[in-house]
PDB file of C-alpha atoms in Angstrom:
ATOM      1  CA  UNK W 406     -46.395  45.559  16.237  1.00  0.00           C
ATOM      2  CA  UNK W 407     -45.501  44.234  12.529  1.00  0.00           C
ATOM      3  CA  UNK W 408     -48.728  43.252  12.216  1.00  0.00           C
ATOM      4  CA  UNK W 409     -49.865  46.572  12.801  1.00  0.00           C
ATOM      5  CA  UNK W 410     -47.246  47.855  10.458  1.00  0.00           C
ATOM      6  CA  UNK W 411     -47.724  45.520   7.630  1.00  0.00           C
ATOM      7  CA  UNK W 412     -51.484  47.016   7.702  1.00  0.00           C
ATOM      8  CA  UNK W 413     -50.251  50.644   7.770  1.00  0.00           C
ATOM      9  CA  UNK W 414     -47.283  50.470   5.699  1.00  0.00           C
ATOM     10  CA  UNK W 415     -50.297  48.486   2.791  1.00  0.00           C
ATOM     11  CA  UNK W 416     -52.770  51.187   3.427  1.00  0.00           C
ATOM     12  CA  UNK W 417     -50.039  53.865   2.369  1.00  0.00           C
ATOM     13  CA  UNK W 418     -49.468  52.178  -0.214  1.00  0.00           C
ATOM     14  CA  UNK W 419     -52.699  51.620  -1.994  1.00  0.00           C
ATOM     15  CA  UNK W 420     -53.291  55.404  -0.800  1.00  0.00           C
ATOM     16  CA  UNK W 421     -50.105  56.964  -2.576  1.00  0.00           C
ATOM     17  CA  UNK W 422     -50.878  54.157  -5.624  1.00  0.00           C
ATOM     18  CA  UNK W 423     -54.612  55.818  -6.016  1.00  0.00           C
ATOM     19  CA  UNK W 424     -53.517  59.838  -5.379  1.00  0.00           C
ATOM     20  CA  UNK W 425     -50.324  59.022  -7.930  1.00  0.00           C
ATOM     21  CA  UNK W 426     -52.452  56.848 -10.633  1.00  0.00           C
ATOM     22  CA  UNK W 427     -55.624  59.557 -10.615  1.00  0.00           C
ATOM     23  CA  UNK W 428     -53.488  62.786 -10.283  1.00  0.00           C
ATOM     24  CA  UNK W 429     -51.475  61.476 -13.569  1.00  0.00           C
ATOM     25  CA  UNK W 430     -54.328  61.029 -15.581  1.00  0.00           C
ATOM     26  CA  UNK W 431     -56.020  64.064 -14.446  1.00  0.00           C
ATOM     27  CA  UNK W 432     -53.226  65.689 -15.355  1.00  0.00           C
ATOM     28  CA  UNK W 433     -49.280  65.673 -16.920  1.00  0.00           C
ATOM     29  CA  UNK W 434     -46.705  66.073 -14.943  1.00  0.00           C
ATOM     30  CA  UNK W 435     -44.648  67.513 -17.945  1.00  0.00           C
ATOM     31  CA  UNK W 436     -47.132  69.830 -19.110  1.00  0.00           C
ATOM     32  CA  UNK W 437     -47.737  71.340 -15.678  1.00  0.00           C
ATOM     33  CA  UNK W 438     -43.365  71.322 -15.116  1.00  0.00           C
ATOM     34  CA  UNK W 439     -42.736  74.635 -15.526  1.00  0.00           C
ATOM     35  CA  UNK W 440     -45.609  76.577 -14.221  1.00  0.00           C
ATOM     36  CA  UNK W 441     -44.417  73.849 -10.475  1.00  0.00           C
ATOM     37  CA  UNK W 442     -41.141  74.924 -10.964  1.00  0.00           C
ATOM     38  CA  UNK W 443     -41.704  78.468 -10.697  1.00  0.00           C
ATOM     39  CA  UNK W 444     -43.736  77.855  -7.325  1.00  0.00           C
ATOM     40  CA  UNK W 445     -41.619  78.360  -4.208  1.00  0.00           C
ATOM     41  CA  UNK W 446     -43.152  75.482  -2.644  1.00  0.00           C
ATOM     42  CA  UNK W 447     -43.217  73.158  -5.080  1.00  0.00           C
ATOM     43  CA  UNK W 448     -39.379  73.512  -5.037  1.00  0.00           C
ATOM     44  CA  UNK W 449     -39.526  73.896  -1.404  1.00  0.00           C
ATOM     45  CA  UNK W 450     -41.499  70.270  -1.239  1.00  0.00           C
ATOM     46  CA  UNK W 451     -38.895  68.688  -4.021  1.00  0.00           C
ATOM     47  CA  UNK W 452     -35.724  69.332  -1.794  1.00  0.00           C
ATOM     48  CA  UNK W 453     -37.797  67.802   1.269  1.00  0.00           C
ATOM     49  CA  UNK W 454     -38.657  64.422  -0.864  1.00  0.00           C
ATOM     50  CA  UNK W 455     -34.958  64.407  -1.691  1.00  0.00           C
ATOM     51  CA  UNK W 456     -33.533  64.699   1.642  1.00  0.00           C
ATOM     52  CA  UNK W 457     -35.818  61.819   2.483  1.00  0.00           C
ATOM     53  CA  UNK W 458     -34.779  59.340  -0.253  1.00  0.00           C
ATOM     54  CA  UNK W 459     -31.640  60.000   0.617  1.00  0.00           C
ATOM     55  CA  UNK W 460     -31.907  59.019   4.269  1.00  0.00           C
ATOM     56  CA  UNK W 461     -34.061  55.631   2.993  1.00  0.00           C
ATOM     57  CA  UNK W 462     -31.351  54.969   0.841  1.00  0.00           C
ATOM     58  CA  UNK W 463     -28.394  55.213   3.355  1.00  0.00           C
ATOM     59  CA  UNK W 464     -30.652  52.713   5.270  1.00  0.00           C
ATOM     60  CA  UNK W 465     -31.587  50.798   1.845  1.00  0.00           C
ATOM     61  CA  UNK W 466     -27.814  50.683   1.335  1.00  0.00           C
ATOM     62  CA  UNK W 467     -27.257  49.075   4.962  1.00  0.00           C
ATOM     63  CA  UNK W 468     -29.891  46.406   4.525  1.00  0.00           C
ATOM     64  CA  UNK W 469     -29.031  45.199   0.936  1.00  0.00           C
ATOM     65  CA  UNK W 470     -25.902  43.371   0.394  1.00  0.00           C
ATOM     66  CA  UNK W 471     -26.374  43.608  -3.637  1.00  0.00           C
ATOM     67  CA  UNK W 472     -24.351  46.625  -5.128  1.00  0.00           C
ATOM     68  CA  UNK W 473     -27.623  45.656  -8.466  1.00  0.00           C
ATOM     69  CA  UNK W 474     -30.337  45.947  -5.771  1.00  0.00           C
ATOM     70  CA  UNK W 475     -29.058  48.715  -4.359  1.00  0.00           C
ATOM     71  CA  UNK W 476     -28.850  50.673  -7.902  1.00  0.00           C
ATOM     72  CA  UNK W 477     -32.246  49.100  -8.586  1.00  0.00           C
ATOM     73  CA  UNK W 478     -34.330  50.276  -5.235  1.00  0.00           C
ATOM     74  CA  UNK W 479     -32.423  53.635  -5.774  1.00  0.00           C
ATOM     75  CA  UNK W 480     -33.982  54.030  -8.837  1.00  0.00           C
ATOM     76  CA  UNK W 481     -37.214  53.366  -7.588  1.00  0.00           C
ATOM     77  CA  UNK W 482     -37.047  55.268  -4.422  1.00  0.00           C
ATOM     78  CA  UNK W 483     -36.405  58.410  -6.885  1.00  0.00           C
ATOM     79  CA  UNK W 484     -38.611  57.709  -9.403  1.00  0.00           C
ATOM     80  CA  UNK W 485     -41.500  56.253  -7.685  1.00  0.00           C
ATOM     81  CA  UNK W 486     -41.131  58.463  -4.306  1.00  0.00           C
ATOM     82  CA  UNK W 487     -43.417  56.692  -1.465  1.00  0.00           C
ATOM     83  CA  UNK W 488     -44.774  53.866  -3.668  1.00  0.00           C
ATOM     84  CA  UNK W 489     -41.438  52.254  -3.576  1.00  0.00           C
ATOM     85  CA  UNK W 490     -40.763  53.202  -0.148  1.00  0.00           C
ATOM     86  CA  UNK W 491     -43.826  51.518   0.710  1.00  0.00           C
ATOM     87  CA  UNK W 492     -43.084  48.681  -1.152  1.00  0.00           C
ATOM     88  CA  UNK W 493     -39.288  48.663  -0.007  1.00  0.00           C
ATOM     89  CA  UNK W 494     -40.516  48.524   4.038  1.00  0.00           C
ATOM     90  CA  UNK W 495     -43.416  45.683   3.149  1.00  0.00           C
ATOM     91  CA  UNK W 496     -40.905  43.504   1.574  1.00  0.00           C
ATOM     92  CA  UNK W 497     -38.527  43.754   4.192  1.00  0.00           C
ATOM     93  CA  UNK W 498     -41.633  43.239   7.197  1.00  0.00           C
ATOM     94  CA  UNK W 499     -42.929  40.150   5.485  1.00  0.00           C
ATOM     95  CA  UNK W 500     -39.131  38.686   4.948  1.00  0.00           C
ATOM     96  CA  UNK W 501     -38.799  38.587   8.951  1.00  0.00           C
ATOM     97  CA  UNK W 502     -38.754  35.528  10.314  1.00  0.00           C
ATOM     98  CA  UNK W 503     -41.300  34.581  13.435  1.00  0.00           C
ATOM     99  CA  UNK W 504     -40.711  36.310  16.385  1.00  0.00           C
ATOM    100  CA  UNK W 505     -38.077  38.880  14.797  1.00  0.00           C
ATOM    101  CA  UNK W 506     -39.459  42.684  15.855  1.00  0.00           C
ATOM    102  CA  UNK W 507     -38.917  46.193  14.582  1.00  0.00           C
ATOM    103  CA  UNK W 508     -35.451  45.719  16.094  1.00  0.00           C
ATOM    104  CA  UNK W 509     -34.485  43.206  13.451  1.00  0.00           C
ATOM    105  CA  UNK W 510     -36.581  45.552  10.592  1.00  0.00           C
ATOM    106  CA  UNK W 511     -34.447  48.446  10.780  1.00  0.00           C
ATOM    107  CA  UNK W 512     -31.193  47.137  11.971  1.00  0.00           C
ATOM    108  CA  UNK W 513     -29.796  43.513  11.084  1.00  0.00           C
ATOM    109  CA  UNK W 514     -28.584  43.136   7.601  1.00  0.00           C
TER     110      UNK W 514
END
């Protein structure tokens, strides 16, 4: 099983890297704020990815003992969106030890 979610949790991530990297230079973020803004949706979609990086960080701040890494990954998680989430979960599935499970992932400190 964290085999099979290292591979998923990679593929994501290249995935989000490639849309992220070739939307951005296809086109500004900034230039196109506005016109977003005024789509229901678009606000719609930023209230959803907020909601979620605030339930990864209440689990960030569970895992991480570090009040630094805790600022640092919440910086991330907002700025970044799913590339540091990504990142966040592969770090913490290749830091488990032999024979630890999804048990150990998402619950022990």
């Amino acid at each position: 099983m964290i085999t099979t979610l290292k591979i998923i949790f990679s593929a994501l991530l290249v995935w989000v890297t490639y849309i992220v990297v070739s939307t951005s230079l296809d086109s500004s973020l900034f230039k196109e704020w506005d016109f977003l803004g005024s789509i229901p949706w678009m606000r719609a979609t930023l209230w959803d990815f907020y909601a979620n990086i605030f339930i990864i960080t209440l689990w960030m701040f569970y895992k991480e003992k570090l009040v630094l890494l805790k600022i640092v990954w919440v910086i991330l998680f907002v700025c970044l969106g799913s590339i540091a989430t990504c990142s966040y979960v592969l770090i913490k599935l290749f830091n488990l030890k032999p024979g630890e499970g999804v048990k150990e992932l998402v619950g022990n400190r």
